[in-house]
């Protein structure tokens, strides 16, 4: 595990973007596993700058996102497809047909998850998987639980996640209660994992991820078993190490 301790969010974003850019430069037809949320927004902004400055070319890149809310159409501004289009894809030369996000409109969960898993399999997993981390140690939508779930699956969101999401939706009943997520096995198939974290509220999760026991109660702790993990985190997120 390589850990980069940086000063702040901006430095974290620059470092993460340069690692992703090197991956694309070394292997122009690479498969990137991508995440949503507040952590990668700055990384994507920096990648867009690198693209505009001519340092990276996304034309042969494939991207596979971690997760999507079940039931949200791609045009919904809370969907992860919408997030990816507006925060990255619309601003670089990636081919839209080479970008994959679970199909939130497919209400047959088994079908949606099986097809997504087969698609990941057909690419042999990702070359580089970008991850954020939840305060409870979740990665993707793999919430703490009794077991690590291997494949892409439909996750029932915890009440605290549903409550936290209410602020983004016009009505409480609009908040999705389920999401499709890559499983821990799908994430661990990545050749390289890049985890980014900032802020004090991630400190405990980061400490448990790096030093704690490997347990599904802290899903990110499984990363201790991966042989190529890089963590880029600010000093606050690393304050309990
Ligand atoms: C997003 C995802 C989540 C987030 C995590 C951290 O695709 O899979 O695991 O990475 O919830 O979210 P932020 O970055 O908003 O703190």
PDB file of C-alpha atoms and ligand atoms in Angstrom:
ATOM      1  CA  UNK A   1       0.000   0.000   0.000  1.00  0.00           C
ATOM      2  CA  UNK A   2       1.360   3.428  -0.945  1.00  0.00           C
ATOM      3  CA  UNK A   3      -0.005   6.361   1.029  1.00  0.00           C
ATOM      4  CA  UNK A   4       0.377   9.954  -0.128  1.00  0.00           C
ATOM      5  CA  UNK A   5      -0.319  12.480   2.601  1.00  0.00           C
ATOM      6  CA  UNK A   6      -1.308  15.798   1.066  1.00  0.00           C
ATOM      7  CA  UNK A   7      -2.234  19.195   2.475  1.00  0.00           C
ATOM      8  CA  UNK A   8      -5.760  19.640   1.200  1.00  0.00           C
ATOM      9  CA  UNK A   9      -8.506  18.735  -1.268  1.00  0.00           C
ATOM     10  CA  UNK A  10      -6.822  20.545  -4.140  1.00  0.00           C
ATOM     11  CA  UNK A  11      -3.551  18.669  -3.709  1.00  0.00           C
ATOM     12  CA  UNK A  12      -5.437  15.394  -3.358  1.00  0.00           C
ATOM     13  CA  UNK A  13      -7.264  16.082  -6.628  1.00  0.00           C
ATOM     14  CA  UNK A  14      -4.065  17.004  -8.475  1.00  0.00           C
ATOM     15  CA  UNK A  15      -2.209  13.913  -7.273  1.00  0.00           C
ATOM     16  CA  UNK A  16      -5.118  11.569  -8.057  1.00  0.00           C
ATOM     17  CA  UNK A  17      -5.592  13.103 -11.503  1.00  0.00           C
ATOM     18  CA  UNK A  18      -1.896  12.705 -12.303  1.00  0.00           C
ATOM     19  CA  UNK A  19      -2.026   9.014 -11.337  1.00  0.00           C
ATOM     20  CA  UNK A  20      -5.072   8.486 -13.586  1.00  0.00           C
ATOM     21  CA  UNK A  21      -3.474  10.506 -16.400  1.00  0.00           C
ATOM     22  CA  UNK A  22      -0.305   8.352 -16.218  1.00  0.00           C
ATOM     23  CA  UNK A  23      -2.477   5.251 -16.473  1.00  0.00           C
ATOM     24  CA  UNK A  24      -4.102   6.607 -19.647  1.00  0.00           C
ATOM     25  CA  UNK A  25      -0.751   7.673 -21.124  1.00  0.00           C
ATOM     26  CA  UNK A  26       0.821   4.263 -20.403  1.00  0.00           C
ATOM     27  CA  UNK A  27      -2.193   2.350 -21.745  1.00  0.00           C
ATOM     28  CA  UNK A  28      -4.392   4.528 -23.980  1.00  0.00           C
ATOM     29  CA  UNK A  29      -7.070   1.808 -24.267  1.00  0.00           C
ATOM     30  CA  UNK A  30      -7.258   1.246 -20.510  1.00  0.00           C
ATOM     31  CA  UNK A  31     -10.409   0.507 -18.514  1.00  0.00           C
ATOM     32  CA  UNK A  32     -11.009   2.978 -15.708  1.00  0.00           C
ATOM     33  CA  UNK A  33     -13.299   2.175 -12.789  1.00  0.00           C
ATOM     34  CA  UNK A  34     -14.862   5.458 -11.705  1.00  0.00           C
ATOM     35  CA  UNK A  35     -16.676   6.797  -8.661  1.00  0.00           C
ATOM     36  CA  UNK A  36     -19.106   9.613  -7.922  1.00  0.00           C
ATOM     37  CA  UNK A  37     -19.567  11.754  -4.787  1.00  0.00           C
ATOM     38  CA  UNK A  38     -17.775  14.855  -3.556  1.00  0.00           C
ATOM     39  CA  UNK A  39     -14.300  13.302  -3.364  1.00  0.00           C
ATOM     40  CA  UNK A  40     -13.611  12.833  -7.114  1.00  0.00           C
ATOM     41  CA  UNK A  41     -15.131  16.115  -8.380  1.00  0.00           C
ATOM     42  CA  UNK A  42     -11.778  17.946  -8.140  1.00  0.00           C
ATOM     43  CA  UNK A  43      -9.946  14.998  -9.666  1.00  0.00           C
ATOM     44  CA  UNK A  44     -12.288  15.063 -12.657  1.00  0.00           C
ATOM     45  CA  UNK A  45     -11.858  18.861 -12.996  1.00  0.00           C
ATOM     46  CA  UNK A  46      -8.079  18.419 -13.083  1.00  0.00           C
ATOM     47  CA  UNK A  47      -8.385  15.587 -15.637  1.00  0.00           C
ATOM     48  CA  UNK A  48     -10.497  17.868 -17.833  1.00  0.00           C
ATOM     49  CA  UNK A  49      -7.729  20.510 -17.610  1.00  0.00           C
ATOM     50  CA  UNK A  50      -5.090  17.913 -18.528  1.00  0.00           C
ATOM     51  CA  UNK A  51      -7.224  16.888 -21.501  1.00  0.00           C
ATOM     52  CA  UNK A  52      -7.688  20.500 -22.644  1.00  0.00           C
ATOM     53  CA  UNK A  53      -3.942  21.110 -22.283  1.00  0.00           C
ATOM     54  CA  UNK A  54      -3.321  18.114 -24.565  1.00  0.00           C
ATOM     55  CA  UNK A  55      -1.720  15.790 -22.022  1.00  0.00           C
ATOM     56  CA  UNK A  56      -4.394  13.064 -22.033  1.00  0.00           C
ATOM     57  CA  UNK A  57      -6.533  11.545 -24.721  1.00  0.00           C
ATOM     58  CA  UNK A  58      -9.683   9.701 -23.643  1.00  0.00           C
ATOM     59  CA  UNK A  59     -10.645   8.526 -27.147  1.00  0.00           C
ATOM     60  CA  UNK A  60      -9.714   4.868 -26.491  1.00  0.00           C
ATOM     61  CA  UNK A  61     -10.555   4.777 -22.787  1.00  0.00           C
ATOM     62  CA  UNK A  62     -13.416   2.679 -21.405  1.00  0.00           C
ATOM     63  CA  UNK A  63     -14.990   3.613 -18.083  1.00  0.00           C
ATOM     64  CA  UNK A  64     -17.025   1.481 -15.718  1.00  0.00           C
ATOM     65  CA  UNK A  65     -18.752   3.193 -12.822  1.00  0.00           C
ATOM     66  CA  UNK A  66     -19.207   1.685  -9.396  1.00  0.00           C
ATOM     67  CA  UNK A  67     -22.884   2.276  -8.809  1.00  0.00           C
ATOM     68  CA  UNK A  68     -26.249   3.806  -9.665  1.00  0.00           C
ATOM     69  CA  UNK A  69     -29.564   4.371  -7.892  1.00  0.00           C
ATOM     70  CA  UNK A  70     -32.251   1.905  -8.864  1.00  0.00           C
ATOM     71  CA  UNK A  71     -35.226   3.635 -10.474  1.00  0.00           C
ATOM     72  CA  UNK A  72     -33.568   6.908 -11.495  1.00  0.00           C
ATOM     73  CA  UNK A  73     -33.533   7.841 -15.149  1.00  0.00           C
ATOM     74  CA  UNK A  74     -30.147   8.977 -16.556  1.00  0.00           C
ATOM     75  CA  UNK A  75     -31.462  12.525 -17.042  1.00  0.00           C
ATOM     76  CA  UNK A  76     -32.354  12.877 -13.344  1.00  0.00           C
ATOM     77  CA  UNK A  77     -29.817  15.303 -11.906  1.00  0.00           C
ATOM     78  CA  UNK A  78     -29.337  12.999  -8.903  1.00  0.00           C
ATOM     79  CA  UNK A  79     -28.451   9.969 -11.010  1.00  0.00           C
ATOM     80  CA  UNK A  80     -24.830   8.930 -11.160  1.00  0.00           C
ATOM     81  CA  UNK A  81     -25.011   8.819 -14.969  1.00  0.00           C
ATOM     82  CA  UNK A  82     -25.955  12.503 -14.916  1.00  0.00           C
ATOM     83  CA  UNK A  83     -23.120  13.193 -12.446  1.00  0.00           C
ATOM     84  CA  UNK A  84     -20.542  11.492 -14.676  1.00  0.00           C
ATOM     85  CA  UNK A  85     -21.772  13.239 -17.838  1.00  0.00           C
ATOM     86  CA  UNK A  86     -21.698  16.675 -16.252  1.00  0.00           C
ATOM     87  CA  UNK A  87     -18.523  16.268 -14.176  1.00  0.00           C
ATOM     88  CA  UNK A  88     -16.351  14.468 -16.723  1.00  0.00           C
ATOM     89  CA  UNK A  89     -17.681  12.770 -19.838  1.00  0.00           C
ATOM     90  CA  UNK A  90     -19.215  15.889 -21.498  1.00  0.00           C
ATOM     91  CA  UNK A  91     -15.886  17.704 -21.221  1.00  0.00           C
ATOM     92  CA  UNK A  92     -13.408  15.153 -22.601  1.00  0.00           C
ATOM     93  CA  UNK A  93     -13.208  13.097 -25.794  1.00  0.00           C
ATOM     94  CA  UNK A  94     -14.338   9.779 -24.276  1.00  0.00           C
ATOM     95  CA  UNK A  95     -16.841   7.932 -26.470  1.00  0.00           C
ATOM     96  CA  UNK A  96     -20.194   7.840 -24.641  1.00  0.00           C
ATOM     97  CA  UNK A  97     -20.720   4.246 -25.790  1.00  0.00           C
ATOM     98  CA  UNK A  98     -17.516   3.302 -23.955  1.00  0.00           C
ATOM     99  CA  UNK A  99     -18.852   4.595 -20.629  1.00  0.00           C
ATOM    100  CA  UNK A 100     -20.772   2.204 -18.409  1.00  0.00           C
ATOM    101  CA  UNK A 101     -22.962   2.990 -15.421  1.00  0.00           C
ATOM    102  CA  UNK A 102     -25.434   0.408 -14.039  1.00  0.00           C
ATOM    103  CA  UNK A 103     -28.846   0.757 -15.661  1.00  0.00           C
ATOM    104  CA  UNK A 104     -30.994   2.346 -12.951  1.00  0.00           C
ATOM    105  CA  UNK A 105     -34.089   2.029 -15.135  1.00  0.00           C
ATOM    106  CA  UNK A 106     -33.810  -1.775 -15.321  1.00  0.00           C
ATOM    107  CA  UNK A 107     -36.114  -2.745 -12.470  1.00  0.00           C
ATOM    108  CA  UNK A 108     -35.286  -6.449 -12.748  1.00  0.00           C
ATOM    109  CA  UNK A 109     -32.364  -6.387 -10.308  1.00  0.00           C
ATOM    110  CA  UNK A 110     -31.062  -9.842 -11.213  1.00  0.00           C
ATOM    111  CA  UNK A 111     -30.929  -8.925 -14.888  1.00  0.00           C
ATOM    112  CA  UNK A 112     -29.355  -5.497 -14.307  1.00  0.00           C
ATOM    113  CA  UNK A 113     -26.658  -6.908 -12.018  1.00  0.00           C
ATOM    114  CA  UNK A 114     -25.934 -10.018 -14.083  1.00  0.00           C
ATOM    115  CA  UNK A 115     -25.519  -7.975 -17.262  1.00  0.00           C
ATOM    116  CA  UNK A 116     -23.259  -5.465 -15.515  1.00  0.00           C
ATOM    117  CA  UNK A 117     -21.107  -8.220 -14.036  1.00  0.00           C
ATOM    118  CA  UNK A 118     -20.829  -9.905 -17.458  1.00  0.00           C
ATOM    119  CA  UNK A 119     -19.773  -6.585 -18.974  1.00  0.00           C
ATOM    120  CA  UNK A 120     -17.057  -6.140 -16.290  1.00  0.00           C
ATOM    121  CA  UNK A 121     -15.947  -9.729 -16.893  1.00  0.00           C
ATOM    122  CA  UNK A 122     -15.767  -9.146 -20.654  1.00  0.00           C
ATOM    123  CA  UNK A 123     -13.182  -6.413 -19.994  1.00  0.00           C
ATOM    124  CA  UNK A 124     -11.292  -8.595 -17.508  1.00  0.00           C
ATOM    125  CA  UNK A 125     -11.918  -6.073 -14.706  1.00  0.00           C
ATOM    126  CA  UNK A 126     -10.559  -2.547 -14.590  1.00  0.00           C
ATOM    127  CA  UNK A 127      -6.957  -1.402 -14.990  1.00  0.00           C
ATOM    128  CA  UNK A 128      -7.396   1.277 -12.367  1.00  0.00           C
ATOM    129  CA  UNK A 129     -10.299   1.603  -9.943  1.00  0.00           C
ATOM    130  CA  UNK A 130     -10.893   5.011  -8.359  1.00  0.00           C
ATOM    131  CA  UNK A 131     -12.653   4.836  -4.990  1.00  0.00           C
ATOM    132  CA  UNK A 132     -14.016   7.248  -2.422  1.00  0.00           C
ATOM    133  CA  UNK A 133     -14.835   5.965   1.046  1.00  0.00           C
ATOM    134  CA  UNK A 134     -17.891   6.394   3.238  1.00  0.00           C
ATOM    135  CA  UNK A 135     -17.647   7.451   6.878  1.00  0.00           C
ATOM    136  CA  UNK A 136     -18.619   3.897   7.785  1.00  0.00           C
ATOM    137  CA  UNK A 137     -15.935   2.433   5.516  1.00  0.00           C
ATOM    138  CA  UNK A 138     -18.222   1.641   2.591  1.00  0.00           C
ATOM    139  CA  UNK A 139     -16.825   1.463  -0.945  1.00  0.00           C
ATOM    140  CA  UNK A 140     -19.201   1.671  -3.876  1.00  0.00           C
ATOM    141  CA  UNK A 141     -22.559   0.988  -2.222  1.00  0.00           C
ATOM    142  CA  UNK A 142     -21.110  -1.939  -0.273  1.00  0.00           C
ATOM    143  CA  UNK A 143     -22.361  -1.004   3.179  1.00  0.00           C
ATOM    144  CA  UNK A 144     -21.023  -2.683   6.353  1.00  0.00           C
ATOM    145  CA  UNK A 145     -22.660  -6.087   6.785  1.00  0.00           C
ATOM    146  CA  UNK A 146     -22.171  -9.697   7.841  1.00  0.00           C
ATOM    147  CA  UNK A 147     -20.332 -10.753   4.643  1.00  0.00           C
ATOM    148  CA  UNK A 148     -18.433  -9.262   1.721  1.00  0.00           C
ATOM    149  CA  UNK A 149     -20.752  -9.431  -1.320  1.00  0.00           C
ATOM    150  CA  UNK A 150     -18.683 -10.518  -4.306  1.00  0.00           C
ATOM    151  CA  UNK A 151     -20.560  -9.519  -7.442  1.00  0.00           C
ATOM    152  CA  UNK A 152     -22.638  -6.603  -8.674  1.00  0.00           C
ATOM    153  CA  UNK A 153     -25.821  -6.590  -6.613  1.00  0.00           C
ATOM    154  CA  UNK A 154     -28.820  -4.570  -5.543  1.00  0.00           C
ATOM    155  CA  UNK A 155     -28.175  -2.982  -2.157  1.00  0.00           C
ATOM    156  CA  UNK A 156     -30.895  -1.796   0.216  1.00  0.00           C
ATOM    157  CA  UNK A 157     -29.758   1.621   1.346  1.00  0.00           C
ATOM    158  CA  UNK A 158     -29.481   2.117   5.081  1.00  0.00           C
ATOM    159  CA  UNK A 159     -31.918   4.569   6.673  1.00  0.00           C
ATOM    160  CA  UNK A 160     -29.041   6.948   7.449  1.00  0.00           C
ATOM    161  CA  UNK A 161     -28.016   6.989   3.771  1.00  0.00           C
ATOM    162  CA  UNK A 162     -31.639   7.617   2.731  1.00  0.00           C
ATOM    163  CA  UNK A 163     -31.960  10.420   5.286  1.00  0.00           C
ATOM    164  CA  UNK A 164     -28.638  11.943   4.194  1.00  0.00           C
ATOM    165  CA  UNK A 165     -29.847  11.964   0.577  1.00  0.00           C
ATOM    166  CA  UNK A 166     -33.153  13.715   1.330  1.00  0.00           C
ATOM    167  CA  UNK A 167     -31.561  17.141   0.963  1.00  0.00           C
ATOM    168  CA  UNK A 168     -30.887  16.468  -2.730  1.00  0.00           C
ATOM    169  CA  UNK A 169     -34.485  15.582  -3.646  1.00  0.00           C
ATOM    170  CA  UNK A 170     -37.614  17.750  -3.942  1.00  0.00           C
ATOM    171  CA  UNK A 171     -39.806  15.261  -2.029  1.00  0.00           C
ATOM    172  CA  UNK A 172     -38.856  12.629   0.565  1.00  0.00           C
ATOM    173  CA  UNK A 173     -40.647   9.940  -1.446  1.00  0.00           C
ATOM    174  CA  UNK A 174     -38.355  10.642  -4.420  1.00  0.00           C
ATOM    175  CA  UNK A 175     -35.286   9.408  -2.520  1.00  0.00           C
ATOM    176  CA  UNK A 176     -34.255   5.994  -3.875  1.00  0.00           C
ATOM    177  CA  UNK A 177     -34.179   3.136  -1.365  1.00  0.00           C
ATOM    178  CA  UNK A 178     -32.043   0.807  -3.454  1.00  0.00           C
ATOM    179  CA  UNK A 179     -28.937   1.030  -5.607  1.00  0.00           C
ATOM    180  CA  UNK A 180     -26.986  -1.233  -7.920  1.00  0.00           C
ATOM    181  CA  UNK A 181     -23.358  -1.561  -6.913  1.00  0.00           C
ATOM    182  CA  UNK A 182     -20.264  -3.387  -8.040  1.00  0.00           C
ATOM    183  CA  UNK A 183     -19.447  -6.002  -5.452  1.00  0.00           C
ATOM    184  CA  UNK A 184     -16.240  -6.301  -3.469  1.00  0.00           C
ATOM    185  CA  UNK A 185     -15.006  -9.012  -5.862  1.00  0.00           C
ATOM    186  CA  UNK A 186     -15.659  -6.782  -8.880  1.00  0.00           C
ATOM    187  CA  UNK A 187     -13.692  -3.958  -7.211  1.00  0.00           C
ATOM    188  CA  UNK A 188     -10.826  -6.250  -6.158  1.00  0.00           C
ATOM    189  CA  UNK A 189     -10.419  -7.459  -9.761  1.00  0.00           C
ATOM    190  CA  UNK A 190      -8.890  -4.074 -10.590  1.00  0.00           C
ATOM    191  CA  UNK A 191      -5.184  -4.223 -11.376  1.00  0.00           C
ATOM    192  CA  UNK A 192      -4.625  -1.018  -9.424  1.00  0.00           C
ATOM    193  CA  UNK A 193      -6.785   0.709  -6.825  1.00  0.00           C
ATOM    194  CA  UNK A 194      -6.655   4.437  -6.080  1.00  0.00           C
ATOM    195  CA  UNK A 195      -8.538   5.512  -2.953  1.00  0.00           C
ATOM    196  CA  UNK A 196      -9.011   9.201  -2.254  1.00  0.00           C
ATOM    197  CA  UNK A 197     -10.224  10.767   0.986  1.00  0.00           C
ATOM    198  CA  UNK A 198     -10.287  14.190   2.611  1.00  0.00           C
ATOM    199  CA  UNK A 199     -11.562  15.681   5.821  1.00  0.00           C
ATOM    200  CA  UNK A 200     -11.755  14.693   9.476  1.00  0.00           C
ATOM    201  CA  UNK A 201     -14.981  12.741   9.101  1.00  0.00           C
ATOM    202  CA  UNK A 202     -13.102  10.123   7.050  1.00  0.00           C
ATOM    203  CA  UNK A 203     -10.252   9.712   9.579  1.00  0.00           C
ATOM    204  CA  UNK A 204     -11.718   6.761  11.474  1.00  0.00           C
ATOM    205  CA  UNK A 205     -12.672   4.877   8.298  1.00  0.00           C
ATOM    206  CA  UNK A 206      -9.206   5.453   6.838  1.00  0.00           C
ATOM    207  CA  UNK A 207      -7.490   4.281  10.024  1.00  0.00           C
ATOM    208  CA  UNK A 208      -9.601   1.105  10.099  1.00  0.00           C
ATOM    209  CA  UNK A 209      -9.005   0.542   6.377  1.00  0.00           C
ATOM    210  CA  UNK A 210      -5.234   0.670   6.787  1.00  0.00           C
ATOM    211  CA  UNK A 211      -4.640  -0.762  10.254  1.00  0.00           C
ATOM    212  CA  UNK A 212      -7.836  -2.476  11.367  1.00  0.00           C
ATOM    213  CA  UNK A 213      -8.874  -6.098  11.037  1.00  0.00           C
ATOM    214  CA  UNK A 214     -10.151  -7.206   7.634  1.00  0.00           C
ATOM    215  CA  UNK A 215     -13.885  -7.384   8.188  1.00  0.00           C
ATOM    216  CA  UNK A 216     -17.095  -6.822   6.191  1.00  0.00           C
ATOM    217  CA  UNK A 217     -18.069  -4.428   8.991  1.00  0.00           C
ATOM    218  CA  UNK A 218     -15.513  -2.090   7.375  1.00  0.00           C
ATOM    219  CA  UNK A 219     -15.801  -2.999   3.674  1.00  0.00           C
ATOM    220  CA  UNK A 220     -12.711  -0.973   2.652  1.00  0.00           C
ATOM    221  CA  UNK A 221     -10.535  -3.086   4.991  1.00  0.00           C
ATOM    222  CA  UNK A 222     -10.522  -5.759   2.236  1.00  0.00           C
ATOM    223  CA  UNK A 223      -8.124  -3.477   0.342  1.00  0.00           C
ATOM    224  CA  UNK A 224      -5.346  -4.740   2.631  1.00  0.00           C
ATOM    225  CA  UNK A 225      -5.482  -7.925   0.541  1.00  0.00           C
ATOM    226  CA  UNK A 226      -4.961  -6.146  -2.783  1.00  0.00           C
ATOM    227  CA  UNK A 227      -1.384  -5.936  -4.004  1.00  0.00           C
ATOM    228  CA  UNK A 228      -1.526  -2.499  -5.642  1.00  0.00           C
ATOM    229  CA  UNK A 229      -3.385   0.086  -3.584  1.00  0.00           C
ATOM    230  CA  UNK A 230      -2.540   3.774  -3.519  1.00  0.00           C
ATOM    231  CA  UNK A 231      -4.249   6.056  -1.021  1.00  0.00           C
ATOM    232  CA  UNK A 232      -4.170   9.803  -1.554  1.00  0.00           C
ATOM    233  CA  UNK A 233      -5.564  11.566   1.488  1.00  0.00           C
ATOM    234  CA  UNK A 234      -5.227  14.892   3.221  1.00  0.00           C
ATOM    235  CA  UNK A 235      -3.685  15.209   6.667  1.00  0.00           C
ATOM    236  CA  UNK A 236      -7.106  15.377   8.334  1.00  0.00           C
ATOM    237  CA  UNK A 237      -8.236  12.090   6.799  1.00  0.00           C
ATOM    238  CA  UNK A 238      -4.910  10.592   7.919  1.00  0.00           C
ATOM    239  CA  UNK A 239      -5.043  12.113  11.397  1.00  0.00           C
ATOM    240  CA  UNK A 240      -5.840   8.822  13.152  1.00  0.00           C
ATOM    241  CA  UNK A 241      -2.997   6.847  11.582  1.00  0.00           C
TER     242      UNK A 241
HETATM  243  C1  LIG B   1     -19.752   6.775  -5.145  1.00  0.00           C
HETATM  244  C2  LIG B   1     -19.470   5.739  -4.177  1.00  0.00           C
HETATM  245  C3  LIG B   1     -19.377   5.991  -2.713  1.00  0.00           C
HETATM  246  C4  LIG B   1     -18.604   7.253  -2.353  1.00  0.00           C
HETATM  247  C5  LIG B   1     -18.552   7.454  -0.840  1.00  0.00           C
HETATM  248  C6  LIG B   1     -17.864   8.745  -0.466  1.00  0.00           C
HETATM  249  O1  LIG B   1     -19.780   6.243  -6.462  1.00  0.00           O
HETATM  250  O2  LIG B   1     -19.322   4.645  -4.601  1.00  0.00           O
HETATM  251  O3  LIG B   1     -18.785   4.876  -2.101  1.00  0.00           O
HETATM  252  O4  LIG B   1     -17.300   7.160  -2.862  1.00  0.00           O
HETATM  253  O5  LIG B   1     -19.848   7.475  -0.326  1.00  0.00           O
HETATM  254  O6  LIG B   1     -18.630   9.823  -0.904  1.00  0.00           O
HETATM  255  P1  LIG B   1     -18.060  11.303  -0.837  1.00  0.00           P
HETATM  256  O7  LIG B   1     -16.920  11.371  -1.778  1.00  0.00           O
HETATM  257  O8  LIG B   1     -19.219  12.160  -1.290  1.00  0.00           O
HETATM  258  O9  LIG B   1     -17.665  11.555   0.582  1.00  0.00           O
END
